[in-house]
């Protein structure tokens, strides 16, 4: 289980990373974006329980998974099986980051300063479904040893996040997954 602990009230929100990565928007073509059985918090379940406890009629948005790394950083992970070029999707991802951070601040008792030093956001995307502009930008960022963030998410690193990573499924499994506990 991850080092991040939300307490006993959220024990039922723990699942495998594989299950948290499931895209079942097309019932005839379900797609897992990782096969990892690492235990994480399914943050969609956390959001549902959190909103119900507060009596919220409108639920916030949330990332797919919450974990932590071997060095203690908090990882917010979002899996996107579709195309990242859509402006609406970019705004939705940004909203998921903000809403998830607000819930984390409340649940973990952390603040913006701590978030800026400890929270890493990872967007995992399906390389086959994205245009060459996304692929080229990601490749250039890797060669420059910098993090790649799709347009619309720029500016969050250093403001409310320690780091932003935009990675393919293969890069996630190879580079990010080994960092998680």
PDB file of C-alpha atoms in Angstrom:
ATOM      1  CA  UNK A   1       0.000   0.000   0.000  1.00  0.00           C
ATOM      2  CA  UNK A   2       1.155   3.522  -0.666  1.00  0.00           C
ATOM      3  CA  UNK A   3       2.711   5.594   2.117  1.00  0.00           C
ATOM      4  CA  UNK A   4      -0.109   8.100   1.686  1.00  0.00           C
ATOM      5  CA  UNK A   5      -2.809   7.157   4.174  1.00  0.00           C
ATOM      6  CA  UNK A   6      -6.298   8.616   4.116  1.00  0.00           C
ATOM      7  CA  UNK A   7      -7.407   6.706   7.201  1.00  0.00           C
ATOM      8  CA  UNK A   8      -9.812   3.883   7.921  1.00  0.00           C
ATOM      9  CA  UNK A   9     -12.808   5.704   6.465  1.00  0.00           C
ATOM     10  CA  UNK A  10     -11.255   5.308   3.018  1.00  0.00           C
ATOM     11  CA  UNK A  11     -10.045   1.679   3.246  1.00  0.00           C
ATOM     12  CA  UNK A  12     -12.807   0.653   0.836  1.00  0.00           C
ATOM     13  CA  UNK A  13     -11.340   3.025  -1.775  1.00  0.00           C
ATOM     14  CA  UNK A  14      -8.159   0.973  -2.179  1.00  0.00           C
ATOM     15  CA  UNK A  15      -7.816  -0.915  -5.452  1.00  0.00           C
ATOM     16  CA  UNK A  16      -5.139  -2.029  -7.862  1.00  0.00           C
ATOM     17  CA  UNK A  17      -3.583   0.506 -10.191  1.00  0.00           C
ATOM     18  CA  UNK A  18      -4.783  -1.718 -13.050  1.00  0.00           C
ATOM     19  CA  UNK A  19      -8.416  -1.295 -11.946  1.00  0.00           C
ATOM     20  CA  UNK A  20      -7.981   2.465 -11.469  1.00  0.00           C
ATOM     21  CA  UNK A  21      -6.603   2.690 -15.029  1.00  0.00           C
ATOM     22  CA  UNK A  22      -9.605   0.997 -16.658  1.00  0.00           C
ATOM     23  CA  UNK A  23     -11.296   2.866 -19.504  1.00  0.00           C
ATOM     24  CA  UNK A  24     -14.697   1.262 -19.810  1.00  0.00           C
ATOM     25  CA  UNK A  25     -16.374   4.069 -21.751  1.00  0.00           C
ATOM     26  CA  UNK A  26     -16.845   1.572 -24.598  1.00  0.00           C
ATOM     27  CA  UNK A  27     -18.303  -1.564 -23.006  1.00  0.00           C
ATOM     28  CA  UNK A  28     -17.269  -3.603 -26.054  1.00  0.00           C
ATOM     29  CA  UNK A  29     -13.650  -2.469 -25.887  1.00  0.00           C
ATOM     30  CA  UNK A  30     -12.457  -2.093 -22.278  1.00  0.00           C
ATOM     31  CA  UNK A  31      -8.852  -0.934 -21.982  1.00  0.00           C
ATOM     32  CA  UNK A  32      -6.499  -1.112 -18.985  1.00  0.00           C
ATOM     33  CA  UNK A  33      -3.696   1.437 -19.275  1.00  0.00           C
ATOM     34  CA  UNK A  34      -1.416  -0.528 -16.938  1.00  0.00           C
ATOM     35  CA  UNK A  35      -1.347  -4.095 -15.719  1.00  0.00           C
ATOM     36  CA  UNK A  36       0.164  -3.197 -12.341  1.00  0.00           C
ATOM     37  CA  UNK A  37      -1.412  -4.699  -9.237  1.00  0.00           C
ATOM     38  CA  UNK A  38       0.133  -2.015  -7.000  1.00  0.00           C
ATOM     39  CA  UNK A  39      -2.381  -0.970  -4.303  1.00  0.00           C
ATOM     40  CA  UNK A  40      -3.468   2.650  -4.662  1.00  0.00           C
ATOM     41  CA  UNK A  41      -6.420   4.773  -3.700  1.00  0.00           C
ATOM     42  CA  UNK A  42      -9.008   4.822  -6.479  1.00  0.00           C
ATOM     43  CA  UNK A  43      -9.510   8.560  -6.249  1.00  0.00           C
ATOM     44  CA  UNK A  44     -12.871   8.426  -8.018  1.00  0.00           C
ATOM     45  CA  UNK A  45     -14.098   6.327  -5.067  1.00  0.00           C
ATOM     46  CA  UNK A  46     -12.446   8.707  -2.594  1.00  0.00           C
ATOM     47  CA  UNK A  47     -14.222  11.629  -4.292  1.00  0.00           C
ATOM     48  CA  UNK A  48     -17.590   9.860  -4.095  1.00  0.00           C
ATOM     49  CA  UNK A  49     -17.202   9.076  -0.395  1.00  0.00           C
ATOM     50  CA  UNK A  50     -15.805  12.531   0.398  1.00  0.00           C
ATOM     51  CA  UNK A  51     -18.675  14.330  -1.411  1.00  0.00           C
ATOM     52  CA  UNK A  52     -21.308  12.140   0.234  1.00  0.00           C
ATOM     53  CA  UNK A  53     -19.849  12.808   3.700  1.00  0.00           C
ATOM     54  CA  UNK A  54     -20.054  16.557   3.035  1.00  0.00           C
ATOM     55  CA  UNK A  55     -23.582  16.303   1.588  1.00  0.00           C
ATOM     56  CA  UNK A  56     -22.472  17.838  -1.702  1.00  0.00           C
ATOM     57  CA  UNK A  57     -25.128  17.865  -4.407  1.00  0.00           C
ATOM     58  CA  UNK A  58     -22.528  18.486  -7.118  1.00  0.00           C
ATOM     59  CA  UNK A  59     -19.474  16.270  -6.973  1.00  0.00           C
ATOM     60  CA  UNK A  60     -16.009  17.614  -7.697  1.00  0.00           C
ATOM     61  CA  UNK A  61     -13.841  16.156 -10.438  1.00  0.00           C
ATOM     62  CA  UNK A  62     -10.996  13.831  -9.525  1.00  0.00           C
ATOM     63  CA  UNK A  63      -7.939  12.121 -10.900  1.00  0.00           C
ATOM     64  CA  UNK A  64      -7.983   8.324 -11.203  1.00  0.00           C
ATOM     65  CA  UNK A  65      -5.438   7.266  -8.582  1.00  0.00           C
ATOM     66  CA  UNK A  66      -3.500   8.438  -5.544  1.00  0.00           C
ATOM     67  CA  UNK A  67      -0.202   6.873  -4.525  1.00  0.00           C
ATOM     68  CA  UNK A  68       3.169   7.910  -3.189  1.00  0.00           C
ATOM     69  CA  UNK A  69       6.767   7.373  -4.151  1.00  0.00           C
ATOM     70  CA  UNK A  70       9.733   5.814  -2.418  1.00  0.00           C
ATOM     71  CA  UNK A  71      10.946   9.336  -1.530  1.00  0.00           C
ATOM     72  CA  UNK A  72       7.587  10.316   0.001  1.00  0.00           C
ATOM     73  CA  UNK A  73       6.167  12.414  -2.822  1.00  0.00           C
ATOM     74  CA  UNK A  74       2.403  12.227  -3.333  1.00  0.00           C
ATOM     75  CA  UNK A  75       1.375  11.087  -6.818  1.00  0.00           C
ATOM     76  CA  UNK A  76      -1.892  12.069  -8.476  1.00  0.00           C
ATOM     77  CA  UNK A  77      -2.349   9.906 -11.572  1.00  0.00           C
ATOM     78  CA  UNK A  78      -4.771  10.482 -14.437  1.00  0.00           C
ATOM     79  CA  UNK A  79      -5.216   7.950 -17.256  1.00  0.00           C
ATOM     80  CA  UNK A  80      -6.457   9.240 -20.616  1.00  0.00           C
ATOM     81  CA  UNK A  81      -7.127   6.643 -23.277  1.00  0.00           C
ATOM     82  CA  UNK A  82      -8.482   9.199 -25.761  1.00  0.00           C
ATOM     83  CA  UNK A  83      -7.118  12.090 -27.780  1.00  0.00           C
ATOM     84  CA  UNK A  84      -5.451  14.897 -25.797  1.00  0.00           C
ATOM     85  CA  UNK A  85      -5.925  17.558 -28.492  1.00  0.00           C
ATOM     86  CA  UNK A  86      -9.475  18.369 -27.392  1.00  0.00           C
ATOM     87  CA  UNK A  87      -9.602  21.725 -25.508  1.00  0.00           C
ATOM     88  CA  UNK A  88     -12.496  20.498 -23.369  1.00  0.00           C
ATOM     89  CA  UNK A  89     -10.417  17.487 -22.240  1.00  0.00           C
ATOM     90  CA  UNK A  90      -7.537  19.794 -21.274  1.00  0.00           C
ATOM     91  CA  UNK A  91      -9.845  21.980 -19.182  1.00  0.00           C
ATOM     92  CA  UNK A  92     -11.358  18.876 -17.596  1.00  0.00           C
ATOM     93  CA  UNK A  93      -7.900  17.577 -16.649  1.00  0.00           C
ATOM     94  CA  UNK A  94      -6.985  20.949 -15.132  1.00  0.00           C
ATOM     95  CA  UNK A  95     -10.236  20.905 -13.109  1.00  0.00           C
ATOM     96  CA  UNK A  96      -9.478  17.347 -11.948  1.00  0.00           C
ATOM     97  CA  UNK A  97      -6.078  18.486 -10.682  1.00  0.00           C
ATOM     98  CA  UNK A  98      -7.489  21.462  -8.767  1.00  0.00           C
ATOM     99  CA  UNK A  99     -10.417  19.555  -7.255  1.00  0.00           C
ATOM    100  CA  UNK A 100      -8.185  16.617  -6.290  1.00  0.00           C
ATOM    101  CA  UNK A 101      -5.712  18.980  -4.637  1.00  0.00           C
ATOM    102  CA  UNK A 102      -8.466  20.633  -2.593  1.00  0.00           C
ATOM    103  CA  UNK A 103      -9.648  17.216  -1.377  1.00  0.00           C
ATOM    104  CA  UNK A 104      -6.043  16.255  -0.553  1.00  0.00           C
ATOM    105  CA  UNK A 105      -5.528  19.483   1.386  1.00  0.00           C
ATOM    106  CA  UNK A 106      -8.556  18.623   3.480  1.00  0.00           C
ATOM    107  CA  UNK A 107      -7.947  14.865   3.861  1.00  0.00           C
ATOM    108  CA  UNK A 108      -4.206  15.048   4.539  1.00  0.00           C
ATOM    109  CA  UNK A 109      -4.091  18.434   6.250  1.00  0.00           C
ATOM    110  CA  UNK A 110      -1.562  19.800   3.791  1.00  0.00           C
ATOM    111  CA  UNK A 111      -1.340  23.253   2.241  1.00  0.00           C
ATOM    112  CA  UNK A 112      -0.232  24.846  -1.008  1.00  0.00           C
ATOM    113  CA  UNK A 113       3.387  25.193   0.106  1.00  0.00           C
ATOM    114  CA  UNK A 114       3.657  21.485   0.917  1.00  0.00           C
ATOM    115  CA  UNK A 115       1.818  20.614  -2.294  1.00  0.00           C
ATOM    116  CA  UNK A 116       4.325  22.662  -4.290  1.00  0.00           C
ATOM    117  CA  UNK A 117       7.150  20.574  -2.792  1.00  0.00           C
ATOM    118  CA  UNK A 118       5.592  17.099  -2.624  1.00  0.00           C
ATOM    119  CA  UNK A 119       2.740  16.570  -5.103  1.00  0.00           C
ATOM    120  CA  UNK A 120       3.503  15.152  -8.549  1.00  0.00           C
ATOM    121  CA  UNK A 121       0.819  14.916 -11.232  1.00  0.00           C
ATOM    122  CA  UNK A 122       1.191  12.221 -13.877  1.00  0.00           C
ATOM    123  CA  UNK A 123      -0.945  12.158 -17.016  1.00  0.00           C
ATOM    124  CA  UNK A 124      -0.718   8.782 -18.741  1.00  0.00           C
ATOM    125  CA  UNK A 125      -1.937   8.805 -22.333  1.00  0.00           C
ATOM    126  CA  UNK A 126      -2.490   6.306 -25.117  1.00  0.00           C
ATOM    127  CA  UNK A 127       0.228   7.036 -27.667  1.00  0.00           C
ATOM    128  CA  UNK A 128      -1.682   5.370 -30.516  1.00  0.00           C
ATOM    129  CA  UNK A 129      -4.631   7.740 -30.122  1.00  0.00           C
ATOM    130  CA  UNK A 130      -2.717  11.011 -30.104  1.00  0.00           C
ATOM    131  CA  UNK A 131      -1.498  13.171 -32.921  1.00  0.00           C
ATOM    132  CA  UNK A 132       2.081  13.660 -33.942  1.00  0.00           C
ATOM    133  CA  UNK A 133       2.278  17.116 -32.280  1.00  0.00           C
ATOM    134  CA  UNK A 134       1.816  15.516 -28.821  1.00  0.00           C
ATOM    135  CA  UNK A 135       4.321  12.778 -29.663  1.00  0.00           C
ATOM    136  CA  UNK A 136       6.923  15.255 -30.955  1.00  0.00           C
ATOM    137  CA  UNK A 137       6.546  17.609 -27.965  1.00  0.00           C
ATOM    138  CA  UNK A 138       6.929  14.678 -25.573  1.00  0.00           C
ATOM    139  CA  UNK A 139      10.031  13.407 -27.399  1.00  0.00           C
ATOM    140  CA  UNK A 140      11.641  16.886 -27.407  1.00  0.00           C
ATOM    141  CA  UNK A 141      10.950  17.288 -23.675  1.00  0.00           C
ATOM    142  CA  UNK A 142      12.523  13.904 -22.928  1.00  0.00           C
ATOM    143  CA  UNK A 143      15.661  14.797 -24.889  1.00  0.00           C
ATOM    144  CA  UNK A 144      15.884  18.105 -22.984  1.00  0.00           C
ATOM    145  CA  UNK A 145      15.456  16.230 -19.673  1.00  0.00           C
ATOM    146  CA  UNK A 146      12.373  18.272 -18.830  1.00  0.00           C
ATOM    147  CA  UNK A 147       8.803  17.357 -18.036  1.00  0.00           C
ATOM    148  CA  UNK A 148       6.276  17.550 -20.840  1.00  0.00           C
ATOM    149  CA  UNK A 149       2.895  19.122 -20.086  1.00  0.00           C
ATOM    150  CA  UNK A 150       0.195  19.385 -22.697  1.00  0.00           C
ATOM    151  CA  UNK A 151      -1.039  22.898 -23.465  1.00  0.00           C
ATOM    152  CA  UNK A 152      -3.630  24.000 -20.948  1.00  0.00           C
ATOM    153  CA  UNK A 153      -1.717  22.458 -18.044  1.00  0.00           C
ATOM    154  CA  UNK A 154       1.365  24.656 -18.280  1.00  0.00           C
ATOM    155  CA  UNK A 155       2.022  26.789 -15.237  1.00  0.00           C
ATOM    156  CA  UNK A 156       0.826  24.331 -12.590  1.00  0.00           C
ATOM    157  CA  UNK A 157       4.340  23.040 -11.913  1.00  0.00           C
ATOM    158  CA  UNK A 158       5.911  25.317  -9.331  1.00  0.00           C
ATOM    159  CA  UNK A 159       2.532  26.889  -8.541  1.00  0.00           C
ATOM    160  CA  UNK A 160       0.562  24.059  -6.925  1.00  0.00           C
ATOM    161  CA  UNK A 161       2.539  20.986  -8.035  1.00  0.00           C
ATOM    162  CA  UNK A 162       6.135  19.918  -7.553  1.00  0.00           C
ATOM    163  CA  UNK A 163       6.213  18.310 -10.963  1.00  0.00           C
ATOM    164  CA  UNK A 164       4.024  17.403 -13.920  1.00  0.00           C
ATOM    165  CA  UNK A 165       4.706  14.419 -16.109  1.00  0.00           C
ATOM    166  CA  UNK A 166       2.907  13.534 -19.311  1.00  0.00           C
ATOM    167  CA  UNK A 167       3.869  10.015 -20.325  1.00  0.00           C
ATOM    168  CA  UNK A 168       2.763   7.205 -22.578  1.00  0.00           C
ATOM    169  CA  UNK A 169       1.567   3.912 -21.114  1.00  0.00           C
ATOM    170  CA  UNK A 170       4.962   2.336 -21.834  1.00  0.00           C
ATOM    171  CA  UNK A 171       6.861   5.254 -20.237  1.00  0.00           C
ATOM    172  CA  UNK A 172       4.616   5.069 -17.188  1.00  0.00           C
ATOM    173  CA  UNK A 173       5.310   1.365 -16.698  1.00  0.00           C
ATOM    174  CA  UNK A 174       9.053   1.785 -17.286  1.00  0.00           C
ATOM    175  CA  UNK A 175       9.849   5.132 -15.616  1.00  0.00           C
ATOM    176  CA  UNK A 176       7.101   6.058 -13.134  1.00  0.00           C
ATOM    177  CA  UNK A 177       5.797   2.753 -11.785  1.00  0.00           C
ATOM    178  CA  UNK A 178       9.165   1.757 -10.236  1.00  0.00           C
ATOM    179  CA  UNK A 179       9.063   4.976  -8.162  1.00  0.00           C
ATOM    180  CA  UNK A 180       5.720   4.134  -6.547  1.00  0.00           C
ATOM    181  CA  UNK A 181       5.172   2.218  -3.314  1.00  0.00           C
TER     182      UNK A 181
END
